[in-house]
Short mmCIF file of C-alpha atoms and ligand atoms in Angstrom, two decimals:
data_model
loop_
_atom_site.label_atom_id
_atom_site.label_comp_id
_atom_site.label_asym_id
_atom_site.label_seq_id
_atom_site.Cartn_x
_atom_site.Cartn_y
_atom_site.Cartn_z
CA UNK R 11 0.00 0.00 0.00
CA UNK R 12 2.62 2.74 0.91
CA UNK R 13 4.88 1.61 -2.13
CA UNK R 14 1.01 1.98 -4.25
CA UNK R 15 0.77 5.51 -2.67
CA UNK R 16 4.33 6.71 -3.55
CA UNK R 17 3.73 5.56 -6.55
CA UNK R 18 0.56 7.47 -7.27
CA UNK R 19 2.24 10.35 -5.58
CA UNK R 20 5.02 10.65 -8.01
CA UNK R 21 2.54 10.25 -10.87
CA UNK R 22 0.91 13.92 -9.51
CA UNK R 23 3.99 15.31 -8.81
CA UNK R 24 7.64 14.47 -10.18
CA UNK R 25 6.11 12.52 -12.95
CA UNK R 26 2.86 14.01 -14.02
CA UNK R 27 4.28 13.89 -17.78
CA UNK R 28 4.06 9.46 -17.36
CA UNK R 29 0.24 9.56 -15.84
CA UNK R 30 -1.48 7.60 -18.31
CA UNK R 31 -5.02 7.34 -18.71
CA UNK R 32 -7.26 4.81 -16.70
CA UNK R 33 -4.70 4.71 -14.00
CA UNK R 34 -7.01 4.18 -11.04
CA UNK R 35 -8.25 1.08 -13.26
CA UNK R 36 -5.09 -0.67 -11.68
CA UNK R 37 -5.73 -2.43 -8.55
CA UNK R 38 -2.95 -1.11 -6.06
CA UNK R 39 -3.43 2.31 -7.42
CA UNK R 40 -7.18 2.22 -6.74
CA UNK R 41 -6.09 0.79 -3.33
CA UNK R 42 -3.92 3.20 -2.88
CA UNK R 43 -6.32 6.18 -4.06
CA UNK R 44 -9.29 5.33 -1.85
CA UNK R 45 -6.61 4.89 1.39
CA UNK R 46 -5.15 7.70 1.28
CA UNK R 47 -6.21 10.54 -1.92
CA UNK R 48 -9.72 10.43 -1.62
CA UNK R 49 -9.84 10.80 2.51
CA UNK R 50 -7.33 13.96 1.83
CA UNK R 51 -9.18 15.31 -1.38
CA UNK R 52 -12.74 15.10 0.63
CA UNK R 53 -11.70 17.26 3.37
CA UNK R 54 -10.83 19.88 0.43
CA UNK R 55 -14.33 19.77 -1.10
CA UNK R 56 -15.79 19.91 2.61
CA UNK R 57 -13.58 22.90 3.36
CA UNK R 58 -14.57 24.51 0.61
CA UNK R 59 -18.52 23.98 1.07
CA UNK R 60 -17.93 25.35 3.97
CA UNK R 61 -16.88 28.45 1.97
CA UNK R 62 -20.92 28.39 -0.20
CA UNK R 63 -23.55 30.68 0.55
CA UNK R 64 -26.12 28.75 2.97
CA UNK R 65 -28.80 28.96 0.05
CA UNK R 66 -26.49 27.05 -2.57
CA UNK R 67 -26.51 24.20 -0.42
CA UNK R 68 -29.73 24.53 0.89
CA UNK R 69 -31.41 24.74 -2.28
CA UNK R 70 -34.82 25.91 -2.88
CA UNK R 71 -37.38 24.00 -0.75
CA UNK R 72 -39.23 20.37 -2.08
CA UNK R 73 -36.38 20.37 -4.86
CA UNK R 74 -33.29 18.13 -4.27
CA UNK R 75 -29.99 19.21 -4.32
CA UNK R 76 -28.88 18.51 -8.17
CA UNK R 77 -24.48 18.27 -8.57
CA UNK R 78 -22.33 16.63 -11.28
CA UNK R 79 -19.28 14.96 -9.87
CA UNK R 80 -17.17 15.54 -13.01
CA UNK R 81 -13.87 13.20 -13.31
CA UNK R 82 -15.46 11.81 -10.35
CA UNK R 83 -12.26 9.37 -9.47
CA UNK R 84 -14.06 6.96 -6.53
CA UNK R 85 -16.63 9.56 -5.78
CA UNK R 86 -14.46 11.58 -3.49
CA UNK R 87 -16.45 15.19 -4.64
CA UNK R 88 -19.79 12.96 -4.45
CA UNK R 89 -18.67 11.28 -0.71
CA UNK R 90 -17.98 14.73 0.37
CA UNK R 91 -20.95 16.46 0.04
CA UNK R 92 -23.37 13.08 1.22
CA UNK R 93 -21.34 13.28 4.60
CA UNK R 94 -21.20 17.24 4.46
CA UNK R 95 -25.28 17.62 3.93
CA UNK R 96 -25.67 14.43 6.66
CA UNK R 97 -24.10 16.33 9.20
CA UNK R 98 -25.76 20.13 8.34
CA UNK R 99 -29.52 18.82 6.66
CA UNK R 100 -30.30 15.24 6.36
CA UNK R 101 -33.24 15.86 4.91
CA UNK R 102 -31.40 17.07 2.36
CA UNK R 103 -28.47 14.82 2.02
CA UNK R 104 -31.74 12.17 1.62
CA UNK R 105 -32.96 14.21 -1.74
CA UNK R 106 -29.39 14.56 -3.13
CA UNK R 107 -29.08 13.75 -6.30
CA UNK R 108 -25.83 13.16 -7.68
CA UNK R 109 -24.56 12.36 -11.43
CA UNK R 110 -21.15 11.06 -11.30
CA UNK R 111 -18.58 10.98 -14.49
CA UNK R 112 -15.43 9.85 -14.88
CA UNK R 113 -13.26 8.36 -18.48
CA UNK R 114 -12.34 5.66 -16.15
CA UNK R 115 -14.75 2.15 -15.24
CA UNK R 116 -12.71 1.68 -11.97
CA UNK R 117 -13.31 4.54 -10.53
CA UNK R 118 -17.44 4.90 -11.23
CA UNK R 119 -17.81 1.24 -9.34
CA UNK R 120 -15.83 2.45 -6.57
CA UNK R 121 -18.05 5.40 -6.55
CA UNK R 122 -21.19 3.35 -6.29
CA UNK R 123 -19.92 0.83 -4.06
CA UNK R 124 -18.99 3.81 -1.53
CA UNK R 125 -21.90 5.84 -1.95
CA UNK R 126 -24.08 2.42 -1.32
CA UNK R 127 -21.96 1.96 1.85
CA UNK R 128 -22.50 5.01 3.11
CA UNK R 129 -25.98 5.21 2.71
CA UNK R 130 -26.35 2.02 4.53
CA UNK R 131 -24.05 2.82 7.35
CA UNK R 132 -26.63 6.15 7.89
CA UNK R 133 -29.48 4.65 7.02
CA UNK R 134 -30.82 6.13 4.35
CA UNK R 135 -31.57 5.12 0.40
CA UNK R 136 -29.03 4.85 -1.80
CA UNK R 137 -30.83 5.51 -5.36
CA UNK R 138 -29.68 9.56 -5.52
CA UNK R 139 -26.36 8.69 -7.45
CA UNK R 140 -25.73 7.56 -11.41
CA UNK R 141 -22.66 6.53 -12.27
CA UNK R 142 -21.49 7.27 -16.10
CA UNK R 143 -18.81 7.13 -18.41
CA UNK R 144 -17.83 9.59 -20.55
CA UNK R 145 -14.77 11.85 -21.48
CA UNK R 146 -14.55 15.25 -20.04
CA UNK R 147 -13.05 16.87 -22.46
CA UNK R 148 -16.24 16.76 -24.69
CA UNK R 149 -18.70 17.22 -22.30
CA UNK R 150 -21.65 18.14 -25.03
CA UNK R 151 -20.56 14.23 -26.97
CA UNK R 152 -22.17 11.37 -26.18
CA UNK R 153 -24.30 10.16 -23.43
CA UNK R 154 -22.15 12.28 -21.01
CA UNK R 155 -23.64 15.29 -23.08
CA UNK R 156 -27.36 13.95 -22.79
CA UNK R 157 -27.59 13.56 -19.44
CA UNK R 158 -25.76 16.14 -18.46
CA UNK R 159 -28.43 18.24 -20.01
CA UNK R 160 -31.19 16.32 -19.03
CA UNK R 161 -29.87 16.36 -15.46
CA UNK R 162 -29.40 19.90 -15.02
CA UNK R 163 -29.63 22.75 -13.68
CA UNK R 164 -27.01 21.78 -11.34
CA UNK R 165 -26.65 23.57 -7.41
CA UNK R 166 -23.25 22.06 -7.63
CA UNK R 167 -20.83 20.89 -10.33
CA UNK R 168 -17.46 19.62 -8.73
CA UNK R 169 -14.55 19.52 -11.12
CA UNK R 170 -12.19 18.16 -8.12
CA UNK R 171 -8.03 17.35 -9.26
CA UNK R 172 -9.51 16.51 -12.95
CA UNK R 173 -9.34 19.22 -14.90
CA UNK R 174 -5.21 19.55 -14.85
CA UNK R 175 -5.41 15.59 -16.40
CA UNK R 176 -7.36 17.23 -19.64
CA UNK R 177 -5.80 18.39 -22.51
CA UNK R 178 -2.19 17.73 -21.76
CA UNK R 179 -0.63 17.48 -25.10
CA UNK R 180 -2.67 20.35 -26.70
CA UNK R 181 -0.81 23.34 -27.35
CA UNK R 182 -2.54 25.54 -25.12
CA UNK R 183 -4.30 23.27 -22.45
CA UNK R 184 -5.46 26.05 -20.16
CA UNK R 185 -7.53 27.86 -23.37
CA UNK R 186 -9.59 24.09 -23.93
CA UNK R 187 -9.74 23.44 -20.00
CA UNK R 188 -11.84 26.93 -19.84
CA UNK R 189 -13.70 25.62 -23.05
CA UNK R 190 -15.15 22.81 -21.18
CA UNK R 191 -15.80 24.83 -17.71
CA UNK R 192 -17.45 27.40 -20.33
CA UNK R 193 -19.57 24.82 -21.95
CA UNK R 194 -20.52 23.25 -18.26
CA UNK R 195 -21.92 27.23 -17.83
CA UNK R 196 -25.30 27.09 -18.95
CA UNK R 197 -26.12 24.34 -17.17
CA UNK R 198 -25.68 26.04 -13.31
CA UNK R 199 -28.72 26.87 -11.57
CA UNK R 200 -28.91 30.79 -11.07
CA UNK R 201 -27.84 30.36 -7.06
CA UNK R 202 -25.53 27.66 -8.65
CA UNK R 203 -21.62 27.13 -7.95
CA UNK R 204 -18.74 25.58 -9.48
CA UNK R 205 -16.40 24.24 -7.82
CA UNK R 206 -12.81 23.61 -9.39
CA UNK R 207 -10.14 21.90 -6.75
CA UNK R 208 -6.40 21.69 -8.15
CA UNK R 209 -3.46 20.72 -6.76
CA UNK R 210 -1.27 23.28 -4.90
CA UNK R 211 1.52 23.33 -7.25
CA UNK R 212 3.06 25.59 -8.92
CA UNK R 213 2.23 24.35 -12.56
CA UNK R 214 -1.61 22.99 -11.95
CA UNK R 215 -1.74 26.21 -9.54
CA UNK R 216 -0.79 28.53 -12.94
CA UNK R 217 -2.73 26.51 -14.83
CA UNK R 218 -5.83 27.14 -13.57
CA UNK R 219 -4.72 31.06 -13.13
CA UNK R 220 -4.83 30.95 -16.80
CA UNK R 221 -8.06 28.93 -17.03
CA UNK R 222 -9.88 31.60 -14.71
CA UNK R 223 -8.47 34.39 -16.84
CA UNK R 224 -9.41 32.75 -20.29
CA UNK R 225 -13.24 32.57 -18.34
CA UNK R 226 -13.16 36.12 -16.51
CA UNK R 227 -12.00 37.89 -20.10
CA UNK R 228 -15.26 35.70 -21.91
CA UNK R 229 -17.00 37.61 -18.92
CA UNK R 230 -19.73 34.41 -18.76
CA UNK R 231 -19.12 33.89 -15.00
CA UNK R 232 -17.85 35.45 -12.26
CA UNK R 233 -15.47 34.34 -9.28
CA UNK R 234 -17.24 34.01 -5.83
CA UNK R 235 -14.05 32.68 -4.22
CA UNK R 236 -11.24 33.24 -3.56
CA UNK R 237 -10.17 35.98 -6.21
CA UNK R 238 -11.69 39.46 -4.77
CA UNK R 239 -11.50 41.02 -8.09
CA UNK R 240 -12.58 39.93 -11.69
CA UNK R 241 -8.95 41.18 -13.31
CA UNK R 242 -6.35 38.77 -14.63
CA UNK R 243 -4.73 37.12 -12.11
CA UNK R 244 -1.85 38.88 -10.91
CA UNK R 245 0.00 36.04 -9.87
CA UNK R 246 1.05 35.08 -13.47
CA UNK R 247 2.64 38.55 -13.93
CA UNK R 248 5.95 36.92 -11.96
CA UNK R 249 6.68 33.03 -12.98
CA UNK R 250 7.50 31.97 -8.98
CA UNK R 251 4.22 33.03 -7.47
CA UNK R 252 0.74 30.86 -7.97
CA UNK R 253 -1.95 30.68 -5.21
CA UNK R 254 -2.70 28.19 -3.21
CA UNK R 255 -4.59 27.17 0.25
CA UNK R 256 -2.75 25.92 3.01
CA UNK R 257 -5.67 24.62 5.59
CA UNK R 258 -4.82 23.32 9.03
CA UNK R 259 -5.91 19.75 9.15
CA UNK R 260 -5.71 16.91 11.67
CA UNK R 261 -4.64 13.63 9.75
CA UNK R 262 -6.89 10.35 10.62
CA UNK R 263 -4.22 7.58 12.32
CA UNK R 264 -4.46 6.13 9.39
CA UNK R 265 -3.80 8.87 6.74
CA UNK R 266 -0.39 9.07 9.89
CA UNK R 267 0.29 5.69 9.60
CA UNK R 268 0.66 5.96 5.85
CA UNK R 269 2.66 8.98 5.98
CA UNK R 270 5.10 7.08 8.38
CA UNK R 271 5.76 4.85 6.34
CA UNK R 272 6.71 7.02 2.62
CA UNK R 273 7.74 9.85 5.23
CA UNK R 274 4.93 12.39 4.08
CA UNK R 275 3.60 14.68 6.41
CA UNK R 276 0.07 15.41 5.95
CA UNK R 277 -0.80 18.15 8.08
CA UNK R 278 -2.54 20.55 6.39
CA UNK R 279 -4.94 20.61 3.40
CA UNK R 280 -2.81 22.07 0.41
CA UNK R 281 -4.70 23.31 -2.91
CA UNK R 282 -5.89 25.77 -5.63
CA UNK R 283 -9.44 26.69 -6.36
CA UNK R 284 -12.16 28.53 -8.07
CA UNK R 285 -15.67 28.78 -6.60
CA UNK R 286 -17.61 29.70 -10.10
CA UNK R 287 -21.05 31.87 -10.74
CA UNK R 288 -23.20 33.48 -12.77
CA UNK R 289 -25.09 35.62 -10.36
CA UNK R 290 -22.45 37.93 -9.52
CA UNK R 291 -22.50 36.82 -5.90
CA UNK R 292 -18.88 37.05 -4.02
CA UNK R 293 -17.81 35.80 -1.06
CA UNK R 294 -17.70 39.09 0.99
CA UNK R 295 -18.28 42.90 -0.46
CA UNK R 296 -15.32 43.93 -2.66
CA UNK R 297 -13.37 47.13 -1.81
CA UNK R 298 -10.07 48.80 -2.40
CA UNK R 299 -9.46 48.26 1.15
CA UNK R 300 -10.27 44.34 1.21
CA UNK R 301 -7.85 41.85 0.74
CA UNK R 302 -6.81 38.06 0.47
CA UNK R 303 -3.73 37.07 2.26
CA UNK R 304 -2.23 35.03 -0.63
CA UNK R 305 1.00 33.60 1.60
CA UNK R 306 2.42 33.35 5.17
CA UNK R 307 3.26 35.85 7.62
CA UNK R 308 6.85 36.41 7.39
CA UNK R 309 8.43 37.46 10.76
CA UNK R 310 11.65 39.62 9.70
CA UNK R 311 13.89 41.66 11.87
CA UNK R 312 11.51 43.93 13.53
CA UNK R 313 8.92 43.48 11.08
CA UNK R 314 6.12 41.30 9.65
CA UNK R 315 5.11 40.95 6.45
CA UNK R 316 2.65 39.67 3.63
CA UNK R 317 1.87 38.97 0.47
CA UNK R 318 -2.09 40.50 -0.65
CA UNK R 319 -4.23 39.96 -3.04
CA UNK R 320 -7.44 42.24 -4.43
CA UNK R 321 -8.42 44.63 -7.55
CA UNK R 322 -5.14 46.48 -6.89
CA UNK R 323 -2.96 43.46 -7.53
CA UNK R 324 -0.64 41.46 -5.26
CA UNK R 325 1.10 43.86 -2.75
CA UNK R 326 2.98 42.90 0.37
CA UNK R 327 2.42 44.84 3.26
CA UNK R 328 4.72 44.99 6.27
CA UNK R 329 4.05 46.28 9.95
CA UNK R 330 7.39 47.81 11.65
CA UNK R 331 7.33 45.86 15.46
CA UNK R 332 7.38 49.80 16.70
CA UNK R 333 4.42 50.29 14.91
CA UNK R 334 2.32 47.68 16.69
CA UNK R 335 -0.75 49.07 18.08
CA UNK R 336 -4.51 47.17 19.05
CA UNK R 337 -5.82 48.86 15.93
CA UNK R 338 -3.55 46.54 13.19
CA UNK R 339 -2.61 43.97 16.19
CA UNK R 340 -4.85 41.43 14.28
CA UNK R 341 -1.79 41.31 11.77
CA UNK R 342 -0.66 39.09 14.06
CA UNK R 343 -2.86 36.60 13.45
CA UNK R 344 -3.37 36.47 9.71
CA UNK R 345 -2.54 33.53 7.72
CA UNK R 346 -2.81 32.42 4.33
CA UNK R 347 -6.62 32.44 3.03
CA UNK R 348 -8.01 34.84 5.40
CA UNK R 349 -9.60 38.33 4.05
CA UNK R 350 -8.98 41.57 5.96
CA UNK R 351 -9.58 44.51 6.13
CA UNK R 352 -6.74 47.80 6.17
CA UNK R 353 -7.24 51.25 6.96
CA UNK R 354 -4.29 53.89 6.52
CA UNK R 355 -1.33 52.09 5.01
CA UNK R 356 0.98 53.89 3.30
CA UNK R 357 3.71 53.72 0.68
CA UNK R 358 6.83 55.89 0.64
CA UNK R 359 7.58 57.03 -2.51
CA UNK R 360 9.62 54.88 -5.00
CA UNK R 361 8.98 51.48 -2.70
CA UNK R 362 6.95 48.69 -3.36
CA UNK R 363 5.36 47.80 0.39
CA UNK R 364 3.01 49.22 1.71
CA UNK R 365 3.76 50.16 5.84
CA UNK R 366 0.74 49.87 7.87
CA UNK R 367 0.89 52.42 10.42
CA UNK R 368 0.58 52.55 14.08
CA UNK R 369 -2.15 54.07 13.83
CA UNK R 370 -3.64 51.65 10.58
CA UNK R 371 -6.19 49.65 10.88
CA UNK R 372 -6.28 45.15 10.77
CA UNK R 373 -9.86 43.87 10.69
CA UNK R 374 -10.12 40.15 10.03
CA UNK R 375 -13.08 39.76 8.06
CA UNK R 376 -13.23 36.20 7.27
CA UNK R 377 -11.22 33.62 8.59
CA UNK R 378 -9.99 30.81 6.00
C1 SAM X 427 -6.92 12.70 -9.48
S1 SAM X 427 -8.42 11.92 -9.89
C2 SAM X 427 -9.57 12.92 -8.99
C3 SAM X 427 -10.69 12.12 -8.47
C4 SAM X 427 -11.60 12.88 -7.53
N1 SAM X 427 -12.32 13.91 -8.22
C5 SAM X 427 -10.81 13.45 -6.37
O1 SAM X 427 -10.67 14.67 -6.26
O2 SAM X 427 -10.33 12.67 -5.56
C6 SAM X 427 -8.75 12.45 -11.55
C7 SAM X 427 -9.90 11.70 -12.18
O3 SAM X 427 -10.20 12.32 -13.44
C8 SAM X 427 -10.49 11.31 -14.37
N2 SAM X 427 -10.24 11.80 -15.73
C9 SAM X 427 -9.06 12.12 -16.30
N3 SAM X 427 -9.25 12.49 -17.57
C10 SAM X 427 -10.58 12.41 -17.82
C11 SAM X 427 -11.39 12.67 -18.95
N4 SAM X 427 -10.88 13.10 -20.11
N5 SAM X 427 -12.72 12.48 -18.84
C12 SAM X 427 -13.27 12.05 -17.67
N6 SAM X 427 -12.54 11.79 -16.57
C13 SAM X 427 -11.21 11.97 -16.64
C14 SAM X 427 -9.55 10.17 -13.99
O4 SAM X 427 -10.00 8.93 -14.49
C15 SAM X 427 -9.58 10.25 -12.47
O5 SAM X 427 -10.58 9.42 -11.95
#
C-alpha cells in the first residue's frame, strides 16, 4: 500500500508527464487512491462547502440538491458532500441527487460501491447517485452530453483534481480546460456554484490562473471565491508566485500511519481553487481596502510581512514591530486564506510595500 501511494504520488507530482489514462483502473493504485487521496481530497471539497452561501446548499425548498461529480475518481467530490449535507440537513443529504462521471470504469464502481456503503451505514436510500462514463473533455458528446443536459440545472458541479489531467498534449491546455468549464456554464442553476479543486503546485496552480483568466476575459461567470476582483490574475505577472490554500488539518491515524511509512507529512490541506457563478455573488463585499492574504506571515527583523491579493494586484504589506498598536494587532494573526480589512497604510515614494501604520487599521473579516 505505501509503495502503491508513492507511486501514485510521483505520478501527480515528479512525474505528471508518465500519468497515463485509466490509471485508477489498476488495482494497487485504486487501493492506494481510496486509502489515502480520496480521505485527503474530501476534506478539500468539505472545506470549501464550507466556503458556499447557505442557500447554494440549501437549495430551494421540495427540490433536491442537483451536482455533477465531473472526473469523479471513486466519488471523493460525491462522498464529500453526502457526509457534508448528513451532518448540516439530512433531509437534504436524503434528496441529493448526484450524477457522477469519470473516463475511467474503476473509478465509477468504486463510486457506487462507496456511496451504497454510506448510505447504509446512515441509514438512508441509496438511489440519488448515477454513475457514467464519458470523457470530459467533450462534455456536449455522447451520453455524457445527454444527461448532463437532461440532469441539469445543477446547485453544484465539482470539477475536483480533474481538470489539470485534460488536454495535456494540446498546445494551449489552459484555453480548452476553460472551453469545457465554459460549456458546463449554462447548465448552473442561477444560485448555482462551481467548484474547481487543483493541486497546490506551482504548474496545476498557474494553470488554472490561466483557465480563470481565459473565463473572466469571456465575462460568462464570475469568481465568488477566492479571487476578490474579476482582473487577470496577478500572480502570473511573476513566474515563482501561484496561489494556493494551506488549511490546518488533523490527519486520521491512518492517513499518519501511511505517511510514516513514505515519510509524508500530511498536516494541512494544500490546494488551488475557483468557486464559479453566474449571479455575480462574491464571497464578501469587494473594496479597495479588502484583501486576500495570498501567503504566510513572514516574521523579519523587527517586522512582519505579507503577500495581498485584491483589484489592486498582489502587494505585500509589512508592519514595523514599533508600529504595533490594538488597531492593526490582528496582523498578528493572519494567515494564508483569510480576508482583511486595512485602513491607513501607506507607501513611501519609490517602494513597493506598503507600511501599515501605528495608527492603521487590521480587521479580520473572514477567517480561511
Ligand atoms: C486525481 S483523480 C480525482 C478524483 C476525484 N475527483 C478526487 O478529487 O479525488 C482524476 C480523475 O479524473 C479522471 N479523468 C481524467 N481524464 C478524464 C477525462 N478526459 N474524462 C473524464 N474523466 C477523466 C480520472 O480517471 C480520475 O478518476
Amino acid at each position: 500500500m505505501a509503495q502503491a501511494v508513492l507511486n501514485l504520488s510521483r505520478l501527480f507530482t515528479t512525474a505528471r508527464a508518465t500519468l497515463a489514462p485509466g490509471y485508477l483502473d489498476d488495482q494497487a493504485h485504486a487501493a492506494a487512491y481510496r486509502a489515502y487521496f480520496l480521505p485527503v481530497n474530501l476534506s478539500k471539497v468539505q472545506v470549501l462547502l464550507d466556503e458556499l452561501p447557505r442557500d447554494n446548499v440549501a437549495g430551494e425548498a421540495g427540490r433536491p440538491m442537483t451536482v455533477l461529480d465531473l472526473g469523479c475518481g471513486p466519488g471523493t467530490g460525491s462522498l464529500a458532500l453526502l457526509d457534508w449535507l448528513w451532518y448540516r440537513n439530512p433531509e437534504r443529504a436524503k434528496s441529493l441527487s448526484v450524477l457522477a462521471a469519470d473516463s475511467s470504469p474503476g473509478p465509477l464502481q468504486e463510486t457506487k460501491k462507496l456511496w451504497d456503503a454510506y448510505c447504509q451505514e446512515v441509514g438512508i436510500a441509496s438511489t440519488g447517485l448515477r454513475c457514467l462514463g464519458g470523457n470530459l473533455e467533450h462534455p456536449h458528446k455522447g451520453d455524457l452530453g445527454k444527461q448532463i443536459a437532461k440532469g441539469g440545472p445543477y446547485d453544484l458541479i465539482i470539477m475536483a483534481n480533474c481538470l489539470n489531467e485534460l488536454f495535456v498534449t494540446a498546445f494551449d491546455p489552459p484555453a480548452e480546460r476553460a472551453a469545457v468549464v465554459g460549456q458546463l456554464l449554462p447548465f448552473l442553476a442561477p444560485h448555482g456554484t462551481i467548484m474547481i479543486v487543483e493541486p497546490a503546485l506551482r504548474q496545476t496552480a498557474r494553470a488554472l490562473h490561466q483557465v480563470r483568466n481565459h473565463l473572466l476575459k469571456q465575462g460568462r461567470c464570475t469568481v465568488y471565491s477566492p479571487c476578490l476582483h474579476e482582473g487577470a490574475c496577478p500572480a502570473l505577472d511573476h513566474p515563482d508566485d501561484w496561489c494556493h490554500e494551506e488549511r490546518p488539518w488533523q490527519a486520521s491515524p491512518a492517513i499518519a500511519a501511511i505517511d510514516q511509512k513514505v515519510g509524508f507529512i500530511k498536516d494541512a490541506l494544500k490546494f488551488s481553487y475557483l468557486l464559479l457563478r453566474t449571479d455575480g455573488r462574491t464571497i464578501v463585499p469587494r473594496s479597495p481596502q479588502t484583501f486576500r492574504v495570498v501567503s504566510e506571515l513572514r516574521e523579519l527583523k523587527g517586522d512582519t510581512r505579507a503577500w495581498l491579493c485584491n483589484e489592486l494586484g498582489r502587494l505585500e504589506i509589512g508592519r514595523l514591530d514599533r508600529a504595533a498598536s490594538a488597531t492593526n494587532a490582528a496582523l498578528e494573526v493572519c494567515h494564508r486564506g483569510a480576508i482583511i480589512q486595512l485602513d491607513g497604510v501607506r507607501r513611501k515614494e519609490g517602494s513597493t510595500l506598503e507600511r501599515i501604520p501605528a495608527e492603521g487599521t487590521v480587521e479580520i473579516i473572514r477567517s480561511a
